[in-house]
Tab-separated table of C-alpha atoms in Angstrom:
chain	number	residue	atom	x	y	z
A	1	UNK	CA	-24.554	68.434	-68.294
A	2	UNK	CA	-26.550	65.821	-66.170
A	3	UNK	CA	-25.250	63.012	-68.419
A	4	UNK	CA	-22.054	64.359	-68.091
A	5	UNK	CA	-22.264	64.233	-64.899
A	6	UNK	CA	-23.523	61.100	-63.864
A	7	UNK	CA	-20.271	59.508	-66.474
A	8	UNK	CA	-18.343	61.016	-64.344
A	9	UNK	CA	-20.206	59.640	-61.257
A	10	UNK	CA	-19.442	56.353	-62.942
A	11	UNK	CA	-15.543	56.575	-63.449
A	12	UNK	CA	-15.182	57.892	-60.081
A	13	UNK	CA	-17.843	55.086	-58.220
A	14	UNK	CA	-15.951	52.301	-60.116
A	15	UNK	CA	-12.397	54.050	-58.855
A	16	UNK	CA	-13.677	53.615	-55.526
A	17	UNK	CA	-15.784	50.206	-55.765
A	18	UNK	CA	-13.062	48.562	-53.772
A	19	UNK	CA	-13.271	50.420	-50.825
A	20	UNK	CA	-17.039	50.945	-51.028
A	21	UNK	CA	-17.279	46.798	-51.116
A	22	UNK	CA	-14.658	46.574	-48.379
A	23	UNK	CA	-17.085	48.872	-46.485
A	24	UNK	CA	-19.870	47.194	-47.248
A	25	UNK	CA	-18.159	43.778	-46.220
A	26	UNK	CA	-17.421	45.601	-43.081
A	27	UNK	CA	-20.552	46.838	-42.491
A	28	UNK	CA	-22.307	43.026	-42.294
A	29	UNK	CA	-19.539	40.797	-40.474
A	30	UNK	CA	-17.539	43.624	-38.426
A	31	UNK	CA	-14.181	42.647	-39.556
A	32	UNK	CA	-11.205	42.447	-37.236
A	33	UNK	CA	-8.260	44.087	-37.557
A	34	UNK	CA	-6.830	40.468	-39.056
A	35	UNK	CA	-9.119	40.106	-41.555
A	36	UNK	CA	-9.279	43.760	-42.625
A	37	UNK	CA	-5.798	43.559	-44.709
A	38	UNK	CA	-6.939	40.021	-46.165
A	39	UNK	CA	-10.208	41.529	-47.447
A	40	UNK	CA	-8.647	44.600	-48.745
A	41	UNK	CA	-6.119	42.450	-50.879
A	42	UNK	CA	-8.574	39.840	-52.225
A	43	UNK	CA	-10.687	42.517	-53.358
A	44	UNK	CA	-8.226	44.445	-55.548
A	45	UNK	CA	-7.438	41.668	-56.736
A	46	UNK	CA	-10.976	41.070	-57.989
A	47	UNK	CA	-11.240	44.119	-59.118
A	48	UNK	CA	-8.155	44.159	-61.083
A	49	UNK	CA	-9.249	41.051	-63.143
A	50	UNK	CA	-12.558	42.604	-63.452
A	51	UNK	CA	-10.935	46.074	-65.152
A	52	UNK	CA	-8.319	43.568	-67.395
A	53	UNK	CA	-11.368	41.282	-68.475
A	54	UNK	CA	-15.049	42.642	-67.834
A	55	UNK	CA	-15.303	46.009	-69.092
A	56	UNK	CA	-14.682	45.344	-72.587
A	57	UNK	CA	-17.122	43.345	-72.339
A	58	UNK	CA	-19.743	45.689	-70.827
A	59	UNK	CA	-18.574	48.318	-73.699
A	60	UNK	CA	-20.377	45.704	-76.245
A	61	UNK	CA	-23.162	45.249	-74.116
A	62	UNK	CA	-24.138	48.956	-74.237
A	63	UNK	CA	-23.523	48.903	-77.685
A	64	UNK	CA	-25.500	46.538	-78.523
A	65	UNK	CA	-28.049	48.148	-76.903
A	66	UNK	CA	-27.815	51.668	-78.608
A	67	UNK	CA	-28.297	49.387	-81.750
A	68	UNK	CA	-31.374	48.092	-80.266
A	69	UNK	CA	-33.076	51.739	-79.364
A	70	UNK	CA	-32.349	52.919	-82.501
A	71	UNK	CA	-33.956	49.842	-84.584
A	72	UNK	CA	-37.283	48.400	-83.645
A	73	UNK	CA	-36.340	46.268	-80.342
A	74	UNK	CA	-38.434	43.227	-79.627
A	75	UNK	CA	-39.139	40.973	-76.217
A	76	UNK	CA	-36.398	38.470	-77.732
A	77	UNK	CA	-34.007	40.861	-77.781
A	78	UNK	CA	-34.190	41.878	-73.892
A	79	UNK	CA	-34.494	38.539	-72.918
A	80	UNK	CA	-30.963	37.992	-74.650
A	81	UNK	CA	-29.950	40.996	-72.701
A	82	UNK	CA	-31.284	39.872	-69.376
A	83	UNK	CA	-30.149	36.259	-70.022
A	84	UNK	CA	-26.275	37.973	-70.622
A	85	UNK	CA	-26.038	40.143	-67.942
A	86	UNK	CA	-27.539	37.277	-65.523
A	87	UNK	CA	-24.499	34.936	-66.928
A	88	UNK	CA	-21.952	37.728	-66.053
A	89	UNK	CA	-23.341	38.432	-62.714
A	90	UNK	CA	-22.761	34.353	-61.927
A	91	UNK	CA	-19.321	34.616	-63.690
A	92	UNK	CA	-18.341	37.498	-61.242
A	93	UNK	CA	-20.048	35.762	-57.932
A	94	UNK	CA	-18.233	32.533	-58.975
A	95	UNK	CA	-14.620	34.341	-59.599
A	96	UNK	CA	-15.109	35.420	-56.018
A	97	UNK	CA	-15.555	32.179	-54.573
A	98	UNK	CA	-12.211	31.891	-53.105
A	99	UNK	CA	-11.964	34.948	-51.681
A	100	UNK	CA	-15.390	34.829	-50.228
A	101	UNK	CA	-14.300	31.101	-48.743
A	102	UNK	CA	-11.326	32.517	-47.622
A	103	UNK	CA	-13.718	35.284	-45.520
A	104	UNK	CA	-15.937	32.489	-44.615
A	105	UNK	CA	-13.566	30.020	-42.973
A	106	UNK	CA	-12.410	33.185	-40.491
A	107	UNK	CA	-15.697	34.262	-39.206
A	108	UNK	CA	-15.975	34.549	-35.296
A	109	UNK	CA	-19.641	33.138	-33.795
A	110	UNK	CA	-20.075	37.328	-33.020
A	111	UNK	CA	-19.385	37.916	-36.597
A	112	UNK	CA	-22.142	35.246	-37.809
A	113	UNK	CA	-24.666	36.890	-34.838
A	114	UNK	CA	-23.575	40.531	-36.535
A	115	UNK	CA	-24.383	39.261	-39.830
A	116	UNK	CA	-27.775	37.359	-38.640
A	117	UNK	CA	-28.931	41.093	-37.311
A	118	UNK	CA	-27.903	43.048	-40.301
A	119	UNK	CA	-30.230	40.316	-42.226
A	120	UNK	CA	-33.262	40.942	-39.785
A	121	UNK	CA	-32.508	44.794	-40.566
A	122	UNK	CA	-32.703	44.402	-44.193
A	123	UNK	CA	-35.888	42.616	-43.816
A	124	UNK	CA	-37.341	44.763	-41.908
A	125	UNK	CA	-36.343	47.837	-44.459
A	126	UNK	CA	-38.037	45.769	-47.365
A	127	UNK	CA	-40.716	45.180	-45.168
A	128	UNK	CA	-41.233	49.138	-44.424
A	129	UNK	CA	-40.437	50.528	-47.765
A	130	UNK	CA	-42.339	47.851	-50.309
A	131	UNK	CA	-45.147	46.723	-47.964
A	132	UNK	CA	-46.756	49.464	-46.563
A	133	UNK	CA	-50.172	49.947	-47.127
A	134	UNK	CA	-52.688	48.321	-49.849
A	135	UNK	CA	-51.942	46.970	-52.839
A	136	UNK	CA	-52.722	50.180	-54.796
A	137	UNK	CA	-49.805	51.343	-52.398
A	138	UNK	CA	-47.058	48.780	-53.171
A	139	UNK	CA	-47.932	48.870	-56.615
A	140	UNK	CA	-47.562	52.876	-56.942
A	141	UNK	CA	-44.307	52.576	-54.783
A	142	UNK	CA	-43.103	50.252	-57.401
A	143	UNK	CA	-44.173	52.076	-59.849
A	144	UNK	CA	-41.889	55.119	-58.648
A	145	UNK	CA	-38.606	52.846	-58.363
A	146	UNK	CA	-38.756	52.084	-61.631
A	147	UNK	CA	-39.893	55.422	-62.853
A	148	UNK	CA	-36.491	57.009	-61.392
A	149	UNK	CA	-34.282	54.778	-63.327
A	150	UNK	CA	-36.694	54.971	-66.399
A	151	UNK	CA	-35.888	58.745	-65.901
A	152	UNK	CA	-31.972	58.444	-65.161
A	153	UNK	CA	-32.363	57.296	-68.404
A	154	UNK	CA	-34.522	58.450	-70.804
A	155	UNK	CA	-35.243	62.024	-68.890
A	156	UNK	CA	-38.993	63.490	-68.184
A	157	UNK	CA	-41.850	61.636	-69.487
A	158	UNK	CA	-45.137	63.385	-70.497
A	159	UNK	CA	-48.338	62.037	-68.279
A	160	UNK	CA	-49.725	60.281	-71.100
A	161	UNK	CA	-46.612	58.628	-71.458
A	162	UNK	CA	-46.380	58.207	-67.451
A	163	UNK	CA	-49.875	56.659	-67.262
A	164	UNK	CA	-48.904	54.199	-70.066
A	165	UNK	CA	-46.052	53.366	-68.080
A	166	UNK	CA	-48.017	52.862	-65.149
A	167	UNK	CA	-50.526	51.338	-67.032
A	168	UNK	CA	-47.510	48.345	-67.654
A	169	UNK	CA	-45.647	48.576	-64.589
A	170	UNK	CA	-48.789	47.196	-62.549
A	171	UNK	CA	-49.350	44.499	-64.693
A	172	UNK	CA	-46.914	42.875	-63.394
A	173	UNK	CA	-47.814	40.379	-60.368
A	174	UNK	CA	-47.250	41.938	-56.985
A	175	UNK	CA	-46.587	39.759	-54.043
A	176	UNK	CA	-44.112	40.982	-52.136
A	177	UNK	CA	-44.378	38.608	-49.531
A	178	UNK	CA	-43.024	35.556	-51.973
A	179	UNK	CA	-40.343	37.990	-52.328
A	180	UNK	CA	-39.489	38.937	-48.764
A	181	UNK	CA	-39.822	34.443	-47.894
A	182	UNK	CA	-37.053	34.557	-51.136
A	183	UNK	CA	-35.050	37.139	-48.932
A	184	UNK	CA	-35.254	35.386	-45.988
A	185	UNK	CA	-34.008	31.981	-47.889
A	186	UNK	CA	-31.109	33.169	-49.271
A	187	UNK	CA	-30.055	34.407	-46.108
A	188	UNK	CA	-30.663	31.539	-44.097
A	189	UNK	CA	-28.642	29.395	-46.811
A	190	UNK	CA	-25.442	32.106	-46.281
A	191	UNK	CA	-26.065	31.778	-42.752
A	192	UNK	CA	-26.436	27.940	-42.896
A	193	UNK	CA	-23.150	27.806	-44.975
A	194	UNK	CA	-21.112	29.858	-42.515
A	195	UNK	CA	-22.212	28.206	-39.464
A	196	UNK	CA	-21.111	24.781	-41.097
A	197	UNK	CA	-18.097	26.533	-41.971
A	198	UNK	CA	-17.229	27.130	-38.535
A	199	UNK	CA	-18.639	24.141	-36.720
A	200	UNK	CA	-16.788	21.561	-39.124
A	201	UNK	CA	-14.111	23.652	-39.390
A	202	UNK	CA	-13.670	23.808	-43.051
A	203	UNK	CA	-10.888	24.494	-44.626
A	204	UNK	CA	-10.700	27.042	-47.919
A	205	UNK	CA	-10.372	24.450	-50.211
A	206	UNK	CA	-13.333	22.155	-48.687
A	207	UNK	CA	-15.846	25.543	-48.603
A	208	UNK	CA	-15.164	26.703	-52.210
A	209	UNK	CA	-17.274	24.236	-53.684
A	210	UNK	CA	-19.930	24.993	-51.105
A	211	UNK	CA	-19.994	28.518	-52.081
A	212	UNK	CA	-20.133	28.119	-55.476
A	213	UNK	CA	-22.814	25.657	-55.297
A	214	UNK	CA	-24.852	28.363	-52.921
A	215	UNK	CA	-24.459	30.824	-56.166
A	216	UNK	CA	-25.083	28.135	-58.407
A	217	UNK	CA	-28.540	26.707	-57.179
A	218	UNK	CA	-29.216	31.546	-56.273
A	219	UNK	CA	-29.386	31.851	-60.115
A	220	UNK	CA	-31.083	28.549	-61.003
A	221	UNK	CA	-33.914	29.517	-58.122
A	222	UNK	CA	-36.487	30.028	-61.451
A	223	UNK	CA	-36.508	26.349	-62.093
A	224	UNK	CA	-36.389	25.289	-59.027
A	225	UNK	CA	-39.002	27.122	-56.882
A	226	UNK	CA	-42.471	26.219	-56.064
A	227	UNK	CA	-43.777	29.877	-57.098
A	228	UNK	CA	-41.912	29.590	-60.513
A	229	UNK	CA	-44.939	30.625	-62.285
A	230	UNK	CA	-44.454	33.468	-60.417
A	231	UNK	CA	-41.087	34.349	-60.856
A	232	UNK	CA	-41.603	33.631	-64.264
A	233	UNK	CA	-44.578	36.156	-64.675
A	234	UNK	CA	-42.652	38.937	-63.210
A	235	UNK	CA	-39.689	38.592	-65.677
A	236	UNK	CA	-41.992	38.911	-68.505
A	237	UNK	CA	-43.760	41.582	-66.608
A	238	UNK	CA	-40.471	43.598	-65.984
A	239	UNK	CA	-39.341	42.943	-69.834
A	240	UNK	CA	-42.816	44.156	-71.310
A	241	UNK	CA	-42.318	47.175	-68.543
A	242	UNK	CA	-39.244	48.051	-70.099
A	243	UNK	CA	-40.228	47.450	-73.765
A	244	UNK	CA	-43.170	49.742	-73.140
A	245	UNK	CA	-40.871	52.553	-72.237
A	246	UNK	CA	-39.027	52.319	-75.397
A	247	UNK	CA	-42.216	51.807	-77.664
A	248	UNK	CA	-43.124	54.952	-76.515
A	249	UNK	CA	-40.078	57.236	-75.905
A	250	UNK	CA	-39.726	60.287	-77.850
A	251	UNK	CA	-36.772	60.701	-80.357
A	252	UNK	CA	-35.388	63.291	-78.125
A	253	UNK	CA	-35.847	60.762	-75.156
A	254	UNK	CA	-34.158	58.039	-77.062
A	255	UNK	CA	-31.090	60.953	-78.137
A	256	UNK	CA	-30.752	61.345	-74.416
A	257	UNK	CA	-30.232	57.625	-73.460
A	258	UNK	CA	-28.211	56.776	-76.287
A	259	UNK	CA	-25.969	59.614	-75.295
A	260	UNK	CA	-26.493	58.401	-71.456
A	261	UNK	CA	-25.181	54.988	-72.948
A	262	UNK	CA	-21.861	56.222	-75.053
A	263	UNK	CA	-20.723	58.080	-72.116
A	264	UNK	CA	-20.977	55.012	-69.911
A	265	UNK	CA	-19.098	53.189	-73.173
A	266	UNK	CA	-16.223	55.832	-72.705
A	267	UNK	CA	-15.827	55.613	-69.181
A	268	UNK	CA	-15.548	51.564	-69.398
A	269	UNK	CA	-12.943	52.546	-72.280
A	270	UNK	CA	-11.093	54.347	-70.142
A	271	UNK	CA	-11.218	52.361	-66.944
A	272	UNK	CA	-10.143	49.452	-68.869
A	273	UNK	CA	-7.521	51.505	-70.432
A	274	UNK	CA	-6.144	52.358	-67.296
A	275	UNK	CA	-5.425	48.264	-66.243
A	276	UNK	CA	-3.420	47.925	-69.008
């Protein structure tokens, strides 16, 4: 029933992922009354092309990976998966360029100075929630994130099986401050981009490239960063966390994610169904 559910949760979340990003959108730049029926268009029309042409797409991917739990899945094989979901994640970000120039060239200076705060407040959350306390602390609040979606998943875990998990999970380097400076970055480049935006006075067609080039040089960070050892290190940390899991998941664990899995395969199904 709790698989069941949470399909469900899917189907309706995805339903409603227009007005949840609208919200969201909302929620960072205060939108004015002009901008609000702009938005609202520009994002069903992303979604639309994301129902006609994604979610086909993701059906394979989840395939894929019930083929993978049920054979003998190796480190190659996740990074393939990370490496593909990374390349859709740019596709989408880059299909939304316009749209996203089209929001940028109509920001007020208020609406930069609201989005500037809700920045600071984000900070400050990562600061409260993933650097509190030693390093035993960070790395056992870590260790619990990724434990509830390890769970979502697979179901209950047996404490040998937790402290093996554990065991991987803080292997990983921990440094969360490299992470909050890599926070702080990628807002100051939106915020940089925006204020040039409205000083110049950009047109759409002058701040697409700009944006894309912002998502562009987001994903190619790795190569580009002086702690890419780091970086680097906690992707193979993260992959060998998740390998772990499956190494040691019970057939009935591995039952319960594959059927996790076909039920999300369904709902795509449908919701791409539904487009057409």
């Amino acid at each position: 029933m709790t698989v069941l559910a949470a399909c469900s949760s899917l189907r309706l979340a995805y339903n409603n992922g227009d007005t949840l990003l609208y919200w969201w959108l909302d929620g960072y730049v205060d939108l004015t009354s002009d901008q609000k029926g702009v938005v609202q268009k520009e994002i069903d029309k992303l979604f639309s092309w994301h129902r006609k042409t994604q979610l086909n797409d993701y059906v394979q991917i989840l395939q894929t990976g019930q083929k993978q739990l049920a054979g003998n899945l190796t480190a190659a094989d996740l990074q393939a998966d990370y490496d593909d979901i990374k390349g859709r994640t740019q596709k989408l970000l880059l299909k939304a360029a316009p749209e996203l120039a089209g929001l940028a060239t109509s920001l007020e200076p208020d609406q930069i100075d609201t989005l500037e705060k809700k920045f600071a407040s984000n900070l400050d959350d990562f600061r409260k929630k993933n650097m509190k306390g030693d390093k035993e602390a960070q790395q056992k609040f870590r260790y619990k994130k990724s434990m509830e979606q390890f769970e979502l998943w697979f179901g209950k875990f047996s404490t040998e099986q937790e402290e093996q998990i554990r065991k991987a999970s803080d292997a990983r380097p921990l440094d969360n401050e490299i992470w909050l400076n890599e926070r702080k970055r990628r807002q100051n480049a939106i915020l940089t981009l925006v204020r040039k935006v409205r000083q110049e006075k950009l047109s759409k067609e002058a701040t697409i490239p700009l944006i894309n080039t912002l998502i562009k040089d987001s994903f190619n960070r790795l190569e580009n960063s002086e702690h890419k050892q780091f970086f680097e290190a906690s992707e193979q940390g993260s992959l060998q966390l998740i390998l772990t899991v499956v190494k040691i998941a019970t057939p009935e664990q591995k039952a319960h994610a594959q059927k996790r899995m076909q039920g999300w395969i369904n709902d795509f199904r449908s919701l791409a169904a539904e487009a057409r």
